[in-house]
Amino acid sequence: MPLSEHARDHTLDIAVLAIYLVAVVGYGCWFAWRTKTSEQFMSAGRSIPGWAVGLSIFGSYISSISFMANPGKSYKDNWNAFVFAISMPLAIWLSVKYFVPFYRRSGHLSAYEHFEERFGAWARTYAVVCFLLTQLARLGMILYMLALAFEPLVGIDVKTIIIVSGIAITLYPFLGGTEGVIWTGVVQSIVLVAGVIVCLIAVMLELQGGFGELFKVAIENNKFSLGKIAFAEPNATLSQVWYANISQSTFWVVLVMGMVTHLQNFGIDQAYIQRYVTAKSDADAGRSVWLGGLCFIPLSAAFFFIGTALFVLYVHQRPGEIPVGTKPEGVLPYFIGHELPPGVMGLVLAAVFSAAMDSNLNCCATLYLCDIHRRYLRPNASERESMMALHASTLVMGALSILTALGITQINSAALDIWWKLVGILSGGVLGLFLLGVLSRRATSFHAAIGVIFGAVVIVWMTFSPIWKTRLEANNMAWLVSPFHDNLILVVGTLTILLVGLAVSRFSVRQTRDVRISSGENLETIQEPAT
């Protein structure tokens, strides 16, 4: 049974948490003495062992979004969102085979420098802007979820916690650079796993009937469902089958979304690319991706299992205990604040903070210096100026992340749904632009720009037409409402850029060939456009 509020003394918990925070932030800042140059700040001397990079990648995948939102999702619904993790192995294999060697050979610290070499400066800048906006949304969501967990313990309002924690996760990448981020990520990953294990054991100890009762109640309520798998219902028309499979978060929708998201993370996301580029060898880089990705799957399952156990505990065994108005992602923080004994709560909250401390601000600073400052403002920036730019951009992105988190507090919706929707919008289908450049030798800057324009229009349509649904229906324009589920925004946006770019490039080649033929030019002299 939960301890009464009067019986609880959080002094030990706060002490454990404070010791951890001081130690881990101090450890990250300690690497400041090794980051005397901009190259060291961004690449850590390209000498990090693969296992450390892998744990850092794993820690980056498990944020406070995962810690709070995944249990909230299985508490409220089922395990449909876990399909996101199931899609990981194939994406890892493709990434290690193609993406890791590509970036390791390029030697670039920016993941988007090759976009300019292939399509021009606009493509590079477009990719950078999309990444920075996505990171603002990510960091804002992480700080928000962290504040939800801490509020019941410290009794301070969410906004104050966001500001204080935002300053904390800005400090160590500001001083320690990429090396500090990676090695701090190793510590964070270990503490994170320990916290999840403790949380899982604690939930099971509270359940009456143990695993047997949990599985019985969960199966009766279809809580382990991975989502609809059948493509068609009996006697359904073709249009009904089509709509049913794109308008709902089915097994296949989440699987495809997960595959595209993982490929995007390892293929065009600066936060992951900058990590495996720092590995001391190509073999270490490949192993780091495998280690980080495969560790994510069982821990993700643990999060969903915790959410299911909380459903059995608070909906079936203790109905009415959760305060009215508590969001799904607030159920685990309630459990942490009311069920865990002193000291143990501090450890779990340290794990929650570990999940939030992977800020990626060093990656944002790297992009600012390489793709904006040196590209457009000061091509011949001195070493001193470069370090100043890295430090200043880290602080600015940290401040903007805090403001984003404060804005998210005003949104009344499930956190995981918000996050996946933001990823679909802000990623801008950049993976499609990357694939277009790799898969088509015909595609030029013009063809890529046409693809991006179409992709942006489709993303805007899929995002906002459902919001305008009532107004459109009132004007007999219901056909303009997107039938696609929000989880498909990233998928459809990526495919639109790729397929439109391929189609336009092929049409342009064919049109050029037809004009030359009509003018009497010999077929043998017609060349394909240069890459």
Short mmCIF file of C-alpha atoms in Angstrom, two decimals:
data_model
loop_
_atom_site.label_atom_id
_atom_site.label_comp_id
_atom_site.label_asym_id
_atom_site.label_seq_id
_atom_site.Cartn_x
_atom_site.Cartn_y
_atom_site.Cartn_z
CA MET A 1 0.00 0.00 0.00
CA PRO A 2 1.18 3.55 -0.65
CA LEU A 3 2.79 5.46 2.14
CA SER A 4 0.78 8.38 3.46
CA GLU A 5 1.90 11.84 2.43
CA HIS A 6 2.64 12.70 6.08
CA ALA A 7 4.85 9.64 6.51
CA ARG A 8 7.03 10.42 3.54
CA ASP A 9 10.38 12.12 4.00
CA HIS A 10 12.02 13.03 0.71
CA THR A 11 15.30 14.21 2.23
CA LEU A 12 17.15 11.02 1.28
CA ASP A 13 15.66 11.00 -2.23
CA ILE A 14 16.66 14.59 -2.86
CA ALA A 15 20.15 13.85 -1.51
CA VAL A 16 20.57 10.85 -3.84
CA LEU A 17 19.33 12.87 -6.80
CA ALA A 18 21.50 15.89 -5.95
CA ILE A 19 24.63 13.74 -5.58
CA TYR A 20 23.95 12.09 -8.91
CA LEU A 21 23.33 15.38 -10.72
CA VAL A 22 26.44 17.05 -9.33
CA ALA A 23 28.54 13.98 -10.17
CA VAL A 24 27.30 13.47 -13.72
CA VAL A 25 27.27 17.15 -14.69
CA GLY A 26 30.70 17.56 -13.13
CA TYR A 27 31.95 14.50 -15.01
CA GLY A 28 30.71 15.94 -18.30
CA CYS A 29 32.26 19.33 -17.57
CA TRP A 30 35.57 17.66 -16.63
CA PHE A 31 36.22 17.03 -20.33
CA ALA A 32 36.51 20.79 -20.86
CA TRP A 33 40.28 20.47 -20.42
CA ARG A 34 40.35 18.15 -23.47
CA THR A 35 38.28 20.40 -25.73
CA LYS A 36 40.73 23.18 -26.44
CA THR A 37 39.99 23.31 -30.18
CA SER A 38 36.79 23.34 -32.24
CA GLU A 39 37.76 20.01 -33.80
CA GLN A 40 38.06 18.38 -30.38
CA PHE A 41 34.78 19.96 -29.27
CA MET A 42 32.95 18.48 -32.25
CA SER A 43 34.66 15.13 -32.91
CA ALA A 44 36.39 14.12 -29.63
CA GLY A 45 39.52 13.36 -31.65
CA ARG A 46 37.70 10.48 -33.41
CA SER A 47 39.11 8.12 -30.79
CA ILE A 48 36.10 6.87 -28.78
CA PRO A 49 35.76 3.05 -28.39
CA GLY A 50 32.74 1.48 -30.08
CA TRP A 51 31.11 0.23 -26.87
CA ALA A 52 31.08 3.74 -25.40
CA VAL A 53 29.60 5.22 -28.58
CA GLY A 54 27.00 2.43 -28.61
CA LEU A 55 25.89 3.12 -25.04
CA SER A 56 25.72 6.81 -25.88
CA ILE A 57 23.51 6.02 -28.90
CA PHE A 58 21.34 3.82 -26.69
CA GLY A 59 21.02 6.61 -24.13
CA SER A 60 20.05 9.04 -26.86
CA TYR A 61 17.24 6.73 -28.01
CA ILE A 62 15.89 6.39 -24.45
CA SER A 63 14.84 9.89 -23.46
CA SER A 64 12.37 11.02 -20.83
CA ILE A 65 9.82 10.78 -23.65
CA SER A 66 10.34 7.02 -23.57
CA PHE A 67 10.48 6.88 -19.77
CA MET A 68 7.14 8.62 -19.27
CA ALA A 69 5.24 8.40 -22.55
CA ASN A 70 5.72 4.70 -23.36
CA PRO A 71 4.32 3.45 -20.03
CA GLY A 72 1.57 6.04 -20.44
CA LYS A 73 0.76 4.68 -23.89
CA SER A 74 0.43 1.06 -22.75
CA TYR A 75 -1.46 2.17 -19.62
CA LYS A 76 -4.02 4.03 -21.72
CA ASP A 77 -4.11 1.80 -24.82
CA ASN A 78 -1.93 -1.21 -25.63
CA TRP A 79 1.48 -2.23 -27.01
CA ASN A 80 0.88 -0.89 -30.51
CA ALA A 81 3.66 1.69 -30.11
CA PHE A 82 6.15 -1.11 -29.26
CA VAL A 83 6.12 -2.07 -32.95
CA PHE A 84 8.36 0.99 -33.35
CA ALA A 85 11.10 -0.99 -31.57
CA ILE A 86 10.40 -4.20 -33.50
CA SER A 87 11.32 -2.42 -36.74
CA MET A 88 14.80 -1.63 -35.42
CA PRO A 89 16.96 -4.63 -36.52
CA LEU A 90 16.41 -4.29 -40.28
CA ALA A 91 16.99 -0.55 -40.08
CA ILE A 92 20.25 -1.16 -38.17
CA TRP A 93 21.47 -3.65 -40.78
CA LEU A 94 20.78 -1.21 -43.63
CA SER A 95 22.41 1.64 -41.72
CA VAL A 96 25.59 -0.29 -40.89
CA LYS A 97 25.87 -1.57 -44.45
CA TYR A 98 25.29 1.73 -46.24
CA PHE A 99 25.06 4.83 -44.03
CA VAL A 100 27.94 4.26 -41.61
CA PRO A 101 30.56 3.65 -44.36
CA PHE A 102 29.22 6.63 -46.34
CA TYR A 103 29.73 9.12 -43.53
CA ARG A 104 32.96 7.59 -42.30
CA ARG A 105 34.44 7.95 -45.81
CA SER A 106 33.22 11.53 -46.27
CA GLY A 107 35.21 12.82 -43.30
CA HIS A 108 32.67 15.60 -42.74
CA LEU A 109 31.62 16.51 -39.21
CA SER A 110 28.35 17.89 -40.54
CA ALA A 111 25.91 15.25 -41.77
CA TYR A 112 24.60 17.72 -44.34
CA GLU A 113 27.71 19.03 -46.05
CA HIS A 114 27.34 16.44 -48.80
CA PHE A 115 23.84 17.82 -49.56
CA GLU A 116 25.51 20.93 -50.95
CA GLU A 117 27.94 18.85 -52.99
CA ARG A 118 25.01 16.97 -54.51
CA PHE A 119 22.20 19.53 -54.83
CA GLY A 120 23.56 22.93 -53.81
CA ALA A 121 23.65 25.17 -50.75
CA TRP A 122 19.86 25.35 -50.43
CA ALA A 123 19.62 21.57 -49.79
CA ARG A 124 22.28 21.73 -47.09
CA THR A 125 20.57 24.64 -45.36
CA TYR A 126 17.14 23.00 -45.64
CA ALA A 127 18.41 19.85 -43.93
CA VAL A 128 20.13 21.85 -41.18
CA VAL A 129 17.00 23.91 -40.44
CA CYS A 130 14.85 20.75 -40.29
CA PHE A 131 17.28 19.13 -37.85
CA LEU A 132 17.48 22.17 -35.58
CA LEU A 133 13.69 22.51 -35.45
CA THR A 134 13.30 18.79 -34.71
CA GLN A 135 15.84 19.06 -31.89
CA LEU A 136 14.01 22.02 -30.38
CA ALA A 137 10.82 19.95 -30.34
CA ARG A 138 12.68 16.93 -28.92
CA LEU A 139 14.45 18.83 -26.18
CA GLY A 140 11.30 20.72 -25.31
CA MET A 141 9.36 17.47 -24.97
CA ILE A 142 12.15 15.89 -22.91
CA LEU A 143 12.20 18.78 -20.44
CA TYR A 144 8.42 18.71 -20.19
CA MET A 145 8.32 14.98 -19.45
CA LEU A 146 11.13 15.39 -16.92
CA ALA A 147 9.17 18.12 -15.12
CA LEU A 148 6.10 15.87 -14.93
CA ALA A 149 8.14 13.26 -13.10
CA PHE A 150 9.77 15.67 -10.68
CA GLU A 151 6.77 17.78 -9.73
CA PRO A 152 5.21 15.24 -7.30
CA LEU A 153 8.52 14.86 -5.45
CA VAL A 154 9.86 18.38 -5.05
CA GLY A 155 6.52 20.18 -4.91
CA ILE A 156 7.70 22.85 -7.35
CA ASP A 157 5.64 23.84 -10.37
CA VAL A 158 6.41 22.31 -13.76
CA LYS A 159 7.68 25.56 -15.32
CA THR A 160 10.31 26.12 -12.64
CA ILE A 161 11.55 22.54 -12.98
CA ILE A 162 11.80 22.99 -16.76
CA ILE A 163 13.96 26.08 -16.38
CA VAL A 164 16.30 24.57 -13.77
CA SER A 165 16.72 21.23 -15.57
CA GLY A 166 17.17 23.03 -18.89
CA ILE A 167 20.11 24.94 -17.45
CA ALA A 168 21.59 21.70 -16.09
CA ILE A 169 21.48 19.82 -19.41
CA THR A 170 22.99 22.83 -21.20
CA LEU A 171 25.99 23.15 -18.90
CA TYR A 172 27.99 19.98 -19.60
CA PRO A 173 27.80 20.00 -23.43
CA PHE A 174 28.70 23.70 -23.25
CA LEU A 175 31.94 22.84 -21.45
CA GLY A 176 32.71 19.21 -22.30
CA GLY A 177 31.73 19.12 -25.98
CA THR A 178 31.07 15.85 -27.79
CA GLU A 179 33.51 13.81 -25.70
CA GLY A 180 31.79 14.94 -22.52
CA VAL A 181 28.39 14.09 -24.03
CA ILE A 182 29.44 10.58 -25.06
CA TRP A 183 31.12 9.56 -21.81
CA THR A 184 28.37 11.13 -19.73
CA GLY A 185 25.96 9.17 -21.90
CA VAL A 186 27.68 5.94 -20.83
CA VAL A 187 27.05 6.72 -17.17
CA GLN A 188 23.50 7.85 -17.90
CA SER A 189 22.71 4.62 -19.75
CA ILE A 190 23.87 2.46 -16.82
CA VAL A 191 21.84 4.48 -14.30
CA LEU A 192 18.87 4.47 -16.67
CA VAL A 193 18.80 0.68 -16.97
CA ALA A 194 19.15 0.31 -13.20
CA GLY A 195 16.25 2.68 -12.64
CA VAL A 196 13.98 0.84 -15.06
CA ILE A 197 14.76 -2.52 -13.43
CA VAL A 198 14.03 -1.10 -9.97
CA CYS A 199 10.79 0.44 -11.21
CA LEU A 200 9.69 -2.83 -12.81
CA ILE A 201 10.39 -4.83 -9.65
CA ALA A 202 8.59 -2.26 -7.50
CA VAL A 203 5.44 -2.37 -9.66
CA MET A 204 5.33 -6.15 -9.56
CA LEU A 205 5.72 -6.19 -5.77
CA GLU A 206 2.66 -3.98 -5.45
CA LEU A 207 0.47 -6.19 -7.65
CA GLN A 208 -1.74 -8.74 -5.93
CA GLY A 209 -1.46 -12.07 -7.73
CA GLY A 210 1.85 -11.27 -9.41
CA PHE A 211 2.51 -12.14 -13.04
CA GLY A 212 -0.45 -14.50 -13.27
CA GLU A 213 -2.96 -11.80 -12.37
CA LEU A 214 -1.20 -9.26 -14.58
CA PHE A 215 -1.37 -11.45 -17.70
CA LYS A 216 -4.95 -12.48 -16.95
CA VAL A 217 -6.26 -8.92 -16.65
CA ALA A 218 -4.09 -7.60 -19.48
CA ILE A 219 -5.23 -10.31 -21.92
CA GLU A 220 -8.89 -9.79 -20.96
CA ASN A 221 -8.49 -6.09 -21.80
CA ASN A 222 -6.41 -6.67 -24.95
CA LYS A 223 -3.53 -4.68 -23.45
CA PHE A 224 -0.80 -6.70 -25.19
CA SER A 225 -2.21 -6.02 -28.66
CA LEU A 226 0.35 -4.77 -31.18
CA GLY A 227 -2.41 -3.23 -33.24
CA LYS A 228 -4.57 -4.42 -36.07
CA ILE A 229 -2.68 -6.85 -38.31
CA ALA A 230 -5.35 -8.01 -40.79
CA PHE A 231 -5.43 -5.92 -43.94
CA ALA A 232 -9.14 -6.32 -44.61
CA GLU A 233 -12.39 -7.09 -42.84
CA PRO A 234 -14.78 -9.63 -44.40
CA ASN A 235 -16.92 -8.19 -47.22
CA ALA A 236 -15.12 -4.83 -47.09
CA THR A 237 -14.85 -2.82 -50.31
CA LEU A 238 -11.50 -1.82 -51.77
CA SER A 239 -11.94 1.79 -50.64
CA GLN A 240 -12.86 0.64 -47.12
CA VAL A 241 -9.78 -1.58 -46.97
CA TRP A 242 -7.57 1.27 -48.16
CA TYR A 243 -8.97 3.77 -45.67
CA ALA A 244 -8.87 1.33 -42.75
CA ASN A 245 -5.17 0.62 -43.35
CA ILE A 246 -3.98 4.23 -43.61
CA SER A 247 -6.25 6.05 -41.18
CA GLN A 248 -5.51 3.97 -38.06
CA SER A 249 -2.40 3.22 -36.05
CA THR A 250 -2.26 -0.40 -37.17
CA PHE A 251 0.66 -2.78 -36.72
CA TRP A 252 1.80 -2.03 -40.27
CA VAL A 253 1.50 1.74 -39.97
CA VAL A 254 3.73 1.82 -36.88
CA LEU A 255 6.13 -0.72 -38.42
CA VAL A 256 6.63 1.41 -41.54
CA MET A 257 6.84 4.59 -39.50
CA GLY A 258 9.42 2.98 -37.21
CA MET A 259 11.52 1.76 -40.13
CA VAL A 260 11.60 5.21 -41.75
CA THR A 261 12.32 6.90 -38.41
CA HIS A 262 15.25 4.57 -37.60
CA LEU A 263 16.70 4.99 -41.08
CA GLN A 264 16.36 8.73 -40.69
CA ASN A 265 18.08 8.63 -37.30
CA PHE A 266 21.09 6.64 -38.50
CA GLY A 267 21.08 8.03 -42.04
CA ILE A 268 20.60 11.79 -41.75
CA ASP A 269 20.35 12.69 -38.06
CA GLN A 270 23.38 14.69 -36.92
CA ALA A 271 22.95 13.48 -33.33
CA TYR A 272 23.64 9.85 -34.25
CA ILE A 273 26.00 10.41 -37.16
CA GLN A 274 28.25 12.68 -35.11
CA ARG A 275 28.48 9.92 -32.50
CA TYR A 276 29.54 7.07 -34.76
CA VAL A 277 31.88 9.36 -36.67
CA THR A 278 33.82 9.82 -33.41
CA ALA A 279 34.45 6.04 -33.14
CA LYS A 280 38.11 5.10 -33.47
CA SER A 281 37.57 2.69 -36.39
CA ASP A 282 34.97 1.70 -38.98
CA ALA A 283 34.39 -1.60 -37.19
CA ASP A 284 33.81 0.22 -33.90
CA ALA A 285 31.35 2.54 -35.61
CA GLY A 286 29.31 -0.37 -36.97
CA ARG A 287 29.33 -2.18 -33.63
CA SER A 288 28.21 0.99 -31.87
CA VAL A 289 25.06 1.20 -33.98
CA TRP A 290 24.24 -2.46 -33.35
CA LEU A 291 24.84 -2.13 -29.61
CA GLY A 292 22.80 1.05 -29.24
CA GLY A 293 19.91 -0.22 -31.32
CA LEU A 294 19.64 -3.73 -29.87
CA CYS A 295 19.80 -2.44 -26.29
CA PHE A 296 16.83 -0.23 -27.09
CA ILE A 297 14.46 -3.12 -27.86
CA PRO A 298 14.33 -4.92 -24.47
CA LEU A 299 14.30 -1.68 -22.52
CA SER A 300 11.45 -0.41 -24.66
CA ALA A 301 9.55 -3.62 -23.87
CA ALA A 302 10.19 -3.01 -20.16
CA PHE A 303 8.63 0.45 -20.41
CA PHE A 304 5.47 -0.93 -22.02
CA PHE A 305 5.33 -3.76 -19.48
CA ILE A 306 5.49 -1.22 -16.64
CA GLY A 307 2.57 0.68 -18.18
CA THR A 308 0.50 -2.51 -18.45
CA ALA A 309 1.28 -3.41 -14.84
CA LEU A 310 0.23 0.08 -13.72
CA PHE A 311 -3.06 -0.40 -15.59
CA VAL A 312 -3.74 -3.59 -13.65
CA LEU A 313 -2.70 -1.95 -10.37
CA TYR A 314 -4.58 1.33 -10.61
CA VAL A 315 -7.56 0.48 -12.84
CA HIS A 316 -8.45 -3.00 -11.57
CA GLN A 317 -6.93 -3.41 -8.12
CA ARG A 318 -7.05 0.17 -6.82
CA PRO A 319 -9.67 1.98 -8.92
CA GLY A 320 -10.06 5.65 -8.15
CA GLU A 321 -6.65 6.12 -6.56
CA ILE A 322 -5.15 8.05 -9.46
CA PRO A 323 -6.24 11.72 -9.17
CA VAL A 324 -8.83 12.81 -11.71
CA GLY A 325 -7.26 14.66 -14.63
CA THR A 326 -3.91 12.83 -14.47
CA LYS A 327 -2.52 12.40 -17.98
CA PRO A 328 -1.42 8.89 -19.04
CA GLU A 329 2.23 9.95 -18.95
CA GLY A 330 1.69 11.16 -15.38
CA VAL A 331 0.77 7.72 -14.01
CA LEU A 332 4.36 6.46 -13.65
CA PRO A 333 5.46 9.67 -11.89
CA TYR A 334 2.51 9.18 -9.51
CA PHE A 335 3.71 5.66 -8.78
CA ILE A 336 7.28 6.83 -8.25
CA GLY A 337 6.16 9.56 -5.89
CA HIS A 338 3.73 7.46 -3.84
CA GLU A 339 4.94 3.86 -3.82
CA LEU A 340 8.74 3.79 -3.78
CA PRO A 341 10.57 3.83 -0.43
CA PRO A 342 13.02 6.64 0.45
CA GLY A 343 16.31 6.39 -1.39
CA VAL A 344 14.89 4.09 -4.06
CA MET A 345 12.76 6.96 -5.31
CA GLY A 346 15.89 9.07 -5.59
CA LEU A 347 17.58 6.38 -7.69
CA VAL A 348 14.62 6.11 -10.07
CA LEU A 349 14.40 9.88 -10.41
CA ALA A 350 18.12 9.91 -11.16
CA ALA A 351 17.34 7.43 -13.95
CA VAL A 352 14.58 9.72 -15.25
CA PHE A 353 17.02 12.61 -15.23
CA SER A 354 19.56 10.39 -17.02
CA ALA A 355 17.02 9.83 -19.78
CA ALA A 356 16.62 13.59 -20.14
CA MET A 357 20.27 14.61 -20.05
CA ASP A 358 21.13 13.54 -23.60
CA SER A 359 20.64 17.04 -24.94
CA ASN A 360 22.32 16.88 -28.39
CA LEU A 361 23.14 20.56 -27.98
CA ASN A 362 26.72 19.83 -29.06
CA CYS A 363 25.35 18.54 -32.37
CA CYS A 364 23.30 21.69 -32.88
CA ALA A 365 26.41 23.77 -32.15
CA THR A 366 28.43 21.73 -34.67
CA LEU A 367 25.86 22.39 -37.39
CA TYR A 368 25.74 26.09 -36.60
CA LEU A 369 29.53 26.42 -36.90
CA CYS A 370 30.00 24.20 -39.97
CA ASP A 371 26.83 24.92 -41.96
CA ILE A 372 25.90 28.45 -41.01
CA HIS A 373 28.74 30.43 -39.41
CA ARG A 374 31.61 29.21 -41.59
CA ARG A 375 29.39 28.71 -44.65
CA TYR A 376 27.63 32.08 -44.78
CA LEU A 377 29.02 34.45 -42.17
CA ARG A 378 32.73 33.90 -41.53
CA PRO A 379 34.36 31.35 -43.88
CA ASN A 380 37.80 32.11 -42.46
CA ALA A 381 36.80 32.20 -38.80
CA SER A 382 39.74 31.84 -36.44
CA GLU A 383 40.00 29.04 -33.91
CA ARG A 384 39.08 31.40 -31.10
CA GLU A 385 36.05 32.68 -32.99
CA SER A 386 34.98 29.11 -33.81
CA MET A 387 35.04 28.13 -30.15
CA MET A 388 33.02 31.22 -29.27
CA ALA A 389 30.47 30.31 -31.94
CA LEU A 390 30.19 26.75 -30.59
CA HIS A 391 29.68 27.95 -27.02
CA ALA A 392 27.22 30.71 -27.97
CA SER A 393 25.09 28.46 -30.16
CA THR A 394 24.96 25.84 -27.39
CA LEU A 395 23.58 28.44 -24.98
CA VAL A 396 21.08 29.79 -27.51
CA MET A 397 19.71 26.33 -28.37
CA GLY A 398 19.48 25.50 -24.67
CA ALA A 399 17.44 28.64 -24.01
CA LEU A 400 15.16 27.99 -26.99
CA SER A 401 14.60 24.42 -25.79
CA ILE A 402 13.43 25.73 -22.43
CA LEU A 403 10.98 28.07 -24.15
CA THR A 404 9.71 25.19 -26.29
CA ALA A 405 9.10 23.05 -23.20
CA LEU A 406 7.18 25.87 -21.56
CA GLY A 407 4.99 26.05 -24.67
CA ILE A 408 4.34 22.29 -24.65
CA THR A 409 2.88 22.55 -21.13
CA GLN A 410 -0.12 24.26 -22.72
CA ILE A 411 -0.92 21.30 -24.99
CA ASN A 412 -3.49 18.86 -23.61
CA SER A 413 -2.69 15.66 -25.49
CA ALA A 414 -0.79 12.39 -25.11
CA ALA A 415 2.94 13.14 -25.15
CA LEU A 416 4.00 10.29 -27.45
CA ASP A 417 1.36 11.27 -30.02
CA ILE A 418 2.55 14.87 -29.92
CA TRP A 419 6.16 13.81 -30.35
CA TRP A 420 5.57 11.52 -33.33
CA LYS A 421 3.50 14.20 -35.03
CA LEU A 422 6.19 16.83 -34.49
CA VAL A 423 8.84 14.49 -35.89
CA GLY A 424 6.75 13.98 -39.02
CA ILE A 425 6.29 17.70 -39.53
CA LEU A 426 9.69 19.10 -38.64
CA SER A 427 11.87 16.41 -40.23
CA GLY A 428 10.72 17.79 -43.57
CA GLY A 429 11.21 14.49 -45.36
CA VAL A 430 14.99 15.07 -45.48
CA LEU A 431 15.56 11.32 -45.72
CA GLY A 432 13.76 11.43 -49.07
CA LEU A 433 16.14 14.13 -50.29
CA PHE A 434 19.13 12.06 -49.18
CA LEU A 435 17.82 8.93 -50.91
CA LEU A 436 17.08 10.89 -54.07
CA GLY A 437 20.69 12.01 -54.25
CA VAL A 438 22.00 8.49 -53.64
CA LEU A 439 19.60 6.49 -55.82
CA SER A 440 19.37 8.76 -58.87
CA ARG A 441 22.27 9.98 -60.96
CA ARG A 442 19.85 11.94 -63.13
CA ALA A 443 18.37 14.08 -60.35
CA THR A 444 19.65 17.66 -60.36
CA SER A 445 19.23 20.51 -57.91
CA PHE A 446 16.09 21.63 -59.76
CA HIS A 447 14.53 18.16 -59.60
CA ALA A 448 15.32 17.90 -55.89
CA ALA A 449 13.79 21.32 -55.23
CA ILE A 450 10.57 20.29 -56.98
CA GLY A 451 10.46 17.14 -54.83
CA VAL A 452 10.99 19.13 -51.62
CA ILE A 453 8.25 21.61 -52.55
CA PHE A 454 5.76 18.81 -53.19
CA GLY A 455 6.87 17.05 -50.02
CA ALA A 456 6.40 20.20 -47.93
CA VAL A 457 2.91 20.73 -49.38
CA VAL A 458 1.94 17.14 -48.58
CA ILE A 459 3.29 17.41 -45.02
CA VAL A 460 1.34 20.63 -44.43
CA TRP A 461 -1.82 19.06 -45.90
CA MET A 462 -1.54 15.91 -43.77
CA THR A 463 -0.87 17.97 -40.64
CA PHE A 464 -3.47 20.70 -40.85
CA SER A 465 -6.38 19.41 -42.97
CA PRO A 466 -7.72 17.23 -40.10
CA ILE A 467 -7.73 20.36 -37.89
CA TRP A 468 -9.87 22.12 -40.50
CA LYS A 469 -12.11 19.07 -40.98
CA THR A 470 -15.29 20.63 -39.58
CA ARG A 471 -14.94 23.77 -41.66
CA LEU A 472 -14.13 21.81 -44.82
CA GLU A 473 -17.10 19.50 -44.32
CA ALA A 474 -19.40 22.51 -43.83
CA ASN A 475 -18.29 23.78 -47.24
CA ASN A 476 -18.69 20.38 -48.97
CA MET A 477 -14.93 20.00 -49.20
CA ALA A 478 -14.50 16.96 -46.98
CA TRP A 479 -12.51 15.30 -49.76
CA LEU A 480 -9.65 17.68 -48.93
CA VAL A 481 -9.17 16.15 -45.47
CA SER A 482 -6.14 13.86 -45.26
CA PRO A 483 -7.17 10.21 -44.73
CA PHE A 484 -3.71 9.33 -43.37
CA HIS A 485 -2.91 8.70 -39.71
CA ASP A 486 -0.48 11.16 -38.14
CA ASN A 487 2.14 8.41 -37.81
CA LEU A 488 2.41 8.39 -41.61
CA ILE A 489 3.34 12.07 -41.98
CA LEU A 490 7.06 11.29 -41.94
CA VAL A 491 6.64 8.27 -44.24
CA VAL A 492 4.50 9.99 -46.87
CA GLY A 493 6.58 13.18 -46.78
CA THR A 494 9.78 11.20 -47.34
CA LEU A 495 8.28 9.13 -50.18
CA THR A 496 6.82 12.22 -51.85
CA ILE A 497 10.19 13.94 -52.08
CA LEU A 498 11.88 10.78 -53.36
CA LEU A 499 9.24 9.73 -55.89
CA VAL A 500 8.48 13.22 -57.22
CA GLY A 501 12.19 13.92 -57.60
CA LEU A 502 12.70 10.63 -59.46
CA ALA A 503 9.67 11.23 -61.71
CA VAL A 504 10.63 14.80 -62.59
CA SER A 505 14.23 13.84 -63.31
CA ARG A 506 13.17 10.98 -65.56
CA PHE A 507 10.62 13.15 -67.37
CA SER A 508 13.25 15.87 -67.92
CA VAL A 509 15.70 13.36 -69.41
CA ARG A 510 13.02 11.95 -71.71
CA GLN A 511 11.89 15.43 -72.78
CA THR A 512 15.48 16.47 -73.52
CA ARG A 513 15.96 13.31 -75.57
CA ASP A 514 12.74 13.95 -77.56
CA VAL A 515 13.78 17.55 -78.35
CA ARG A 516 17.18 16.41 -79.58
CA ILE A 517 15.67 13.67 -81.71
CA SER A 518 13.14 16.07 -83.29
CA SER A 519 16.02 18.41 -84.15
CA GLY A 520 17.75 15.62 -86.06
CA GLU A 521 20.53 14.92 -83.57
CA ASN A 522 22.06 11.47 -83.79
CA LEU A 523 20.87 9.17 -80.98
CA GLU A 524 24.43 8.06 -80.29
CA THR A 525 25.43 11.60 -79.32
CA ILE A 526 22.72 11.96 -76.67
CA GLN A 527 24.26 11.77 -73.21
CA GLU A 528 22.66 11.38 -69.81
CA PRO A 529 22.98 14.52 -67.68
CA ALA A 530 26.09 14.59 -65.55
CA THR A 531 25.76 13.69 -61.92
#
